[in-house]
Amino acid sequence: MALILAAVLAFLLDLLLGDPDKLPHPVVWMGKAIGGLEKGLRKRFSPTPRGELTAGTILVLSLTLGTLAMSLVLLWVAAKVHILLWFALEVFWGWQVLALKGLRQESYRVYTALVTGTLPQARQAVARIVGRDTQCLDEAGVTRAAVETVAENFSDGVAAPLFYYLIGGAPLALCYKAVNTMDSMVGYRTERYLYFGRPAARLDDAANYLPARLSALLLVAAAWLLGEDGRGAWRIWRRDRRNHASPNSAQTEAAMAGALNIRLAGPASYFGKRVDKPTIGDDIRPIQAADILRSNRLLYGAGVLSLVLFAALRGLVVIFVLAGGIP
């Protein structure tokens, strides 16, 4: 049960403190490691599809296994010193893999810029949290991008890390963050990363497959509980959850779009190229800046539900094992 308590404390720390700028963060170190490994591997292997696939596979294995080994060793050393040091390290890393408050803060900056600032300021704010080109977005486009990011990153930054943390503690959660970070850095379908980034992208798809679907259902439940359109969230999720090239991204976006009665996704520009994507949700009403606040409310509600659900499931498993399992 110690890991459940650690998860609760980590969740509360994230709610209260978010990601302090001056505190070293493992994702930053992972990003530096990915950059260094990419540079070295590209020199070592030929720039052919086969060579780049091999290099990308080595990148994935090196970072994930390295993250797992390092975190396990540090936790083992901490436990040897004192059990409370082990517990503190579990809590600390659990806090660092979560991004609930950080996601809310970044999206709220977009809302503030839309309401009290200028459109260029809003574009600049949303550019911090999305991968698409933002310089030509209108107010609705900026708002839509922010809401989509809240929906998609609820899974990547909250539910999935909690899911893996309550299965295997900080080491497994940190491995998930390593996979997610690799995908965000090299998992693009551009000329540079089409082959090199494919192993990272495929592993990220696999790692997020179950968490993304659980995240969508948690958003549907949050919509019911918080007075949004729970019926719409369920209907749009069932209808539009596959409206994306990624097998996972549309899951939470569909639930969010249905809950808020708005339309998300559609064509977007990436690296100067227009990408035609299907829409998600129904255009029942025009999207508004206030929808960012409503999406944040659903984010927090679903975040609490995810902690309760995953902690309860782990508690049941522990009780089952302690009771001797199946007779």
Coordinates of C-alpha atoms in Angstrom, one line a residue:
M1 CA 0.0 0.0 0.0
A2 CA 3.0 2.3 0.3
L3 CA 2.9 2.9 -3.5
I4 CA -0.7 4.0 -3.3
L5 CA 0.2 6.5 -0.6
A6 CA 3.2 7.7 -2.7
A7 CA 0.9 8.2 -5.7
V8 CA -1.5 10.3 -3.6
L9 CA 1.3 12.5 -2.3
A10 CA 2.8 12.9 -5.7
F11 CA -0.6 13.9 -7.1
L12 CA -1.1 16.5 -4.4
L13 CA 2.4 17.9 -4.9
D14 CA 1.7 18.3 -8.6
L15 CA -1.6 20.0 -7.8
L16 CA 0.0 22.4 -5.4
L17 CA 3.4 23.0 -7.0
G18 CA 3.3 21.9 -10.7
D19 CA 6.7 21.9 -12.3
P20 CA 8.9 24.6 -10.6
D21 CA 11.2 26.2 -13.2
K22 CA 14.4 25.8 -11.2
L23 CA 13.9 22.2 -10.2
P24 CA 15.8 19.7 -12.4
H25 CA 13.3 17.6 -14.4
P26 CA 14.0 14.1 -15.8
V27 CA 12.3 15.0 -19.1
V28 CA 15.0 17.6 -19.6
W29 CA 17.7 15.1 -19.1
M30 CA 15.9 12.6 -21.3
G31 CA 15.7 15.3 -24.0
K32 CA 19.4 15.9 -23.8
A33 CA 20.1 12.2 -23.9
I34 CA 17.9 11.8 -27.0
G35 CA 19.7 14.6 -28.8
G36 CA 23.1 13.2 -28.0
L37 CA 22.2 9.6 -28.9
E38 CA 20.6 10.8 -32.2
K39 CA 23.7 12.7 -33.2
G40 CA 26.0 9.7 -32.4
L41 CA 23.7 7.1 -34.0
R42 CA 23.3 9.1 -37.2
K43 CA 27.1 9.2 -37.5
R44 CA 27.4 5.4 -36.9
F45 CA 24.7 4.1 -39.2
S46 CA 24.1 4.8 -42.9
P47 CA 21.3 7.2 -43.9
T48 CA 19.3 4.5 -45.6
P49 CA 15.8 3.3 -44.4
R50 CA 17.4 0.2 -42.9
G51 CA 20.2 2.1 -41.3
E52 CA 17.9 4.7 -39.8
L53 CA 15.4 2.0 -38.5
T54 CA 18.3 0.3 -36.8
A55 CA 19.6 3.5 -35.3
G56 CA 16.1 4.4 -34.1
T57 CA 15.6 1.0 -32.5
I58 CA 18.9 1.4 -30.6
L59 CA 17.8 4.8 -29.4
V60 CA 14.6 3.3 -28.1
L61 CA 16.3 0.4 -26.3
S62 CA 19.1 2.6 -24.9
L63 CA 16.8 5.2 -23.4
T64 CA 14.1 3.0 -22.0
L65 CA 16.4 0.3 -20.6
G66 CA 18.8 3.0 -19.3
T67 CA 16.0 4.8 -17.6
L68 CA 14.7 1.6 -16.0
A69 CA 18.1 0.5 -14.8
M70 CA 19.2 3.9 -13.4
S71 CA 15.9 4.4 -11.5
L72 CA 15.9 0.9 -10.1
V73 CA 19.5 1.2 -8.9
L74 CA 18.9 4.6 -7.3
L75 CA 15.8 3.3 -5.5
W76 CA 17.7 0.2 -4.4
V77 CA 20.5 2.4 -2.9
A78 CA 17.9 4.7 -1.3
A79 CA 16.2 1.7 0.3
K80 CA 19.6 0.5 1.6
V81 CA 20.1 3.9 3.3
H82 CA 16.6 4.1 4.8
I83 CA 13.1 3.1 3.8
L84 CA 11.9 6.6 4.1
L85 CA 14.5 7.8 1.6
W86 CA 13.2 5.2 -0.8
F87 CA 9.6 6.4 -0.2
A88 CA 10.6 10.1 -0.7
L89 CA 12.3 9.3 -4.0
E90 CA 9.2 7.4 -5.2
V91 CA 7.1 10.4 -4.3
F92 CA 9.5 12.8 -5.9
W93 CA 9.6 11.0 -9.2
G94 CA 5.9 10.4 -9.1
W95 CA 5.4 14.1 -8.8
Q96 CA 7.8 14.8 -11.7
V97 CA 6.1 12.4 -14.2
L98 CA 2.7 14.2 -13.7
A99 CA 1.8 17.4 -15.5
L100 CA -1.7 18.3 -14.4
K101 CA -1.0 21.7 -13.0
G102 CA 1.5 22.5 -15.7
L103 CA -1.0 21.7 -18.4
R104 CA -3.6 23.9 -16.8
Q105 CA -1.2 26.7 -16.4
E106 CA 0.0 26.6 -20.0
S107 CA -3.5 26.4 -21.4
Y108 CA -4.7 29.2 -19.0
R109 CA -2.0 31.5 -20.5
V110 CA -3.6 31.0 -23.9
Y111 CA -7.0 31.9 -22.4
T112 CA -5.6 35.0 -20.7
A113 CA -4.0 36.1 -24.0
L114 CA -7.2 35.6 -25.9
V115 CA -9.3 37.5 -23.3
T116 CA -7.0 40.3 -22.2
G117 CA -4.2 40.3 -24.7
T118 CA -3.8 40.2 -28.5
L119 CA -4.1 37.5 -31.1
P120 CA -0.3 37.4 -31.7
Q121 CA 0.2 36.9 -28.0
A122 CA -2.4 34.1 -28.0
R123 CA -0.6 32.4 -30.9
Q124 CA 2.7 32.7 -29.1
A125 CA 1.2 31.2 -25.9
V126 CA -0.4 28.2 -27.7
A127 CA 2.8 27.6 -29.7
R128 CA 4.4 26.6 -26.4
I129 CA 2.1 23.5 -26.1
V130 CA 1.3 22.4 -29.7
G131 CA 3.4 21.0 -32.6
R132 CA 1.4 22.7 -35.4
D133 CA 2.2 26.0 -37.0
T134 CA 0.4 28.7 -35.1
Q135 CA 1.3 32.0 -36.9
C136 CA -1.8 31.9 -39.1
L137 CA -4.4 30.7 -36.6
D138 CA -7.4 32.9 -35.9
E139 CA -9.0 33.1 -32.4
A140 CA -11.1 30.0 -32.9
G141 CA -8.1 28.1 -34.2
V142 CA -6.0 29.1 -31.2
T143 CA -8.8 28.1 -28.8
R144 CA -9.3 24.8 -30.6
A145 CA -5.6 24.0 -30.5
A146 CA -5.5 24.7 -26.7
V147 CA -8.5 22.5 -26.0
E148 CA -7.2 19.7 -28.1
T149 CA -3.9 19.8 -26.2
V150 CA -5.6 19.7 -22.9
A151 CA -7.6 16.6 -24.0
E152 CA -4.7 14.8 -25.6
N153 CA -2.2 15.5 -22.8
F154 CA -4.6 14.4 -20.1
S155 CA -3.7 10.9 -21.2
D156 CA 0.0 11.6 -21.8
G157 CA 0.6 13.8 -18.8
V158 CA -1.8 12.5 -16.1
A159 CA -3.6 9.3 -16.6
A160 CA -0.9 7.3 -18.4
P161 CA 1.9 8.2 -15.9
L162 CA -0.5 7.3 -13.0
F163 CA -1.5 4.1 -14.7
Y164 CA 2.2 2.9 -15.1
Y165 CA 3.2 4.3 -11.7
L166 CA 0.6 2.3 -9.9
I167 CA 1.7 -0.8 -11.8
G168 CA 5.5 -0.6 -11.4
G169 CA 6.3 2.5 -9.4
A170 CA 8.5 5.3 -10.5
P171 CA 10.8 3.2 -12.7
L172 CA 7.9 2.1 -15.0
A173 CA 6.4 5.6 -15.0
L174 CA 9.8 7.1 -15.9
C175 CA 10.1 4.6 -18.7
Y176 CA 6.8 5.7 -20.0
K177 CA 8.0 9.4 -19.9
A178 CA 11.1 8.3 -21.8
V179 CA 9.0 6.7 -24.5
N180 CA 6.7 9.7 -24.6
T181 CA 9.6 12.2 -24.8
M182 CA 11.2 10.3 -27.7
D183 CA 7.9 10.3 -29.6
S184 CA 7.6 14.1 -29.1
M185 CA 11.1 14.7 -30.3
V186 CA 11.7 12.2 -33.2
G187 CA 8.3 10.6 -33.8
Y188 CA 7.4 12.7 -36.8
R189 CA 6.5 11.6 -40.3
T190 CA 8.9 14.1 -41.8
E191 CA 11.8 13.3 -44.2
R192 CA 14.3 13.5 -41.3
Y193 CA 12.4 11.2 -38.9
L194 CA 10.3 9.0 -41.2
Y195 CA 12.5 5.9 -40.5
F196 CA 14.7 7.0 -37.5
G197 CA 11.7 8.0 -35.4
R198 CA 9.4 5.1 -36.4
P199 CA 10.4 2.7 -33.5
A200 CA 9.8 5.5 -31.0
A201 CA 6.4 6.3 -32.5
R202 CA 5.3 2.7 -32.6
L203 CA 6.4 2.1 -29.0
D204 CA 4.5 5.2 -27.9
D205 CA 1.4 4.0 -29.7
A206 CA 1.6 0.7 -27.9
A207 CA 2.4 2.3 -24.5
N208 CA -0.6 4.6 -24.8
Y209 CA -3.1 2.2 -26.3
L210 CA -4.9 1.2 -23.1
P211 CA -4.3 4.4 -21.1
A212 CA -5.7 6.5 -23.9
R213 CA -9.0 4.6 -23.9
L214 CA -9.2 4.6 -20.2
S215 CA -8.5 8.4 -20.3
A216 CA -11.4 8.9 -22.7
L217 CA -13.8 7.0 -20.5
L218 CA -12.6 9.0 -17.5
L219 CA -13.4 12.2 -19.3
V220 CA -16.8 10.9 -20.1
A221 CA -17.4 10.1 -16.5
A222 CA -16.1 13.6 -15.5
A223 CA -18.5 15.2 -17.9
W224 CA -21.4 13.4 -16.3
L225 CA -20.2 14.4 -12.8
L226 CA -19.4 18.0 -13.5
G227 CA -22.5 18.9 -15.4
E228 CA -21.1 18.9 -18.9
D229 CA -22.7 16.8 -21.7
G230 CA -21.9 13.3 -20.6
R231 CA -24.2 11.8 -23.1
G232 CA -22.6 13.8 -25.9
A233 CA -19.1 12.8 -24.7
W234 CA -20.0 9.1 -24.9
R235 CA -21.7 9.5 -28.3
I236 CA -18.9 11.4 -29.9
W237 CA -16.3 9.2 -28.4
R238 CA -17.9 6.1 -29.9
R239 CA -18.3 7.8 -33.2
D240 CA -15.1 9.8 -33.7
R241 CA -12.5 8.0 -31.5
R242 CA -10.7 6.8 -34.7
N243 CA -10.6 10.1 -36.5
H244 CA -6.9 10.5 -36.3
A245 CA -3.8 9.0 -37.9
S246 CA -2.6 8.1 -34.5
P247 CA -4.6 5.2 -32.9
N248 CA -4.7 7.1 -29.6
S249 CA -5.0 10.8 -30.1
A250 CA -8.6 11.0 -31.1
Q251 CA -9.8 9.0 -28.1
T252 CA -9.6 11.9 -25.5
E253 CA -10.2 14.6 -28.1
A254 CA -13.5 12.9 -29.1
A255 CA -14.7 12.7 -25.5
M256 CA -13.7 16.3 -24.9
A257 CA -15.4 17.6 -28.0
G258 CA -18.6 15.7 -27.2
A259 CA -18.6 17.0 -23.6
L260 CA -18.3 20.6 -24.7
N261 CA -20.5 20.3 -27.8
I262 CA -17.8 21.7 -30.1
R263 CA -15.9 20.5 -33.1
L264 CA -12.2 19.9 -32.8
A265 CA -9.3 18.8 -35.2
G266 CA -9.7 19.3 -38.9
P267 CA -7.0 20.6 -41.3
A268 CA -3.8 22.0 -39.8
S269 CA -0.3 23.1 -40.8
Y270 CA 2.9 21.4 -39.7
F271 CA 6.3 22.6 -40.7
G272 CA 4.8 24.7 -43.4
K273 CA 2.7 21.9 -44.9
R274 CA -1.1 21.6 -44.8
V275 CA -2.3 18.3 -43.3
D276 CA -5.9 17.4 -44.0
K277 CA -7.3 15.7 -40.9
P278 CA -10.9 14.7 -40.2
T279 CA -12.9 16.7 -37.8
I280 CA -13.9 15.4 -34.3
G281 CA -17.2 16.3 -32.8
D282 CA -20.2 18.3 -34.0
D283 CA -20.3 22.0 -34.7
I284 CA -23.2 22.5 -32.4
R285 CA -22.0 26.0 -31.3
P286 CA -18.9 28.2 -32.0
I287 CA -15.9 27.4 -29.9
Q288 CA -15.1 30.2 -27.4
A289 CA -12.1 31.1 -25.2
A290 CA -14.2 30.0 -22.1
D291 CA -14.0 26.4 -23.5
I292 CA -10.4 26.4 -22.4
L293 CA -11.6 26.9 -18.8
R294 CA -14.2 24.2 -19.2
S295 CA -11.6 21.8 -20.6
N296 CA -9.4 22.5 -17.6
R297 CA -12.3 21.7 -15.3
L298 CA -12.8 18.3 -17.0
L299 CA -9.0 17.8 -16.9
Y300 CA -9.0 18.2 -13.1
G301 CA -12.1 16.1 -12.6
A302 CA -10.8 13.3 -14.8
G303 CA -7.4 13.5 -13.1
V304 CA -8.9 12.9 -9.7
L305 CA -11.0 10.0 -11.1
S306 CA -7.9 8.4 -12.6
L307 CA -6.1 8.5 -9.3
V308 CA -9.0 7.0 -7.5
L309 CA -9.6 4.3 -10.1
F310 CA -6.0 3.2 -10.5
A311 CA -5.3 3.3 -6.8
A312 CA -8.4 1.3 -6.1
L313 CA -7.4 -1.3 -8.7
R314 CA -3.9 -1.6 -7.2
G315 CA -5.4 -1.9 -3.7
L316 CA -7.7 -4.7 -4.8
V317 CA -4.7 -6.6 -6.4
V318 CA -2.6 -6.2 -3.3
I319 CA -5.5 -7.5 -1.1
F320 CA -6.1 -10.4 -3.5
V321 CA -2.4 -11.4 -3.4
L322 CA -2.1 -11.0 0.4
A323 CA -5.2 -13.1 0.8
G324 CA -3.5 -16.0 -1.1
G325 CA -5.0 -15.4 -4.6
I326 CA -7.2 -18.0 -6.1
P327 CA -7.6 -21.1 -3.8

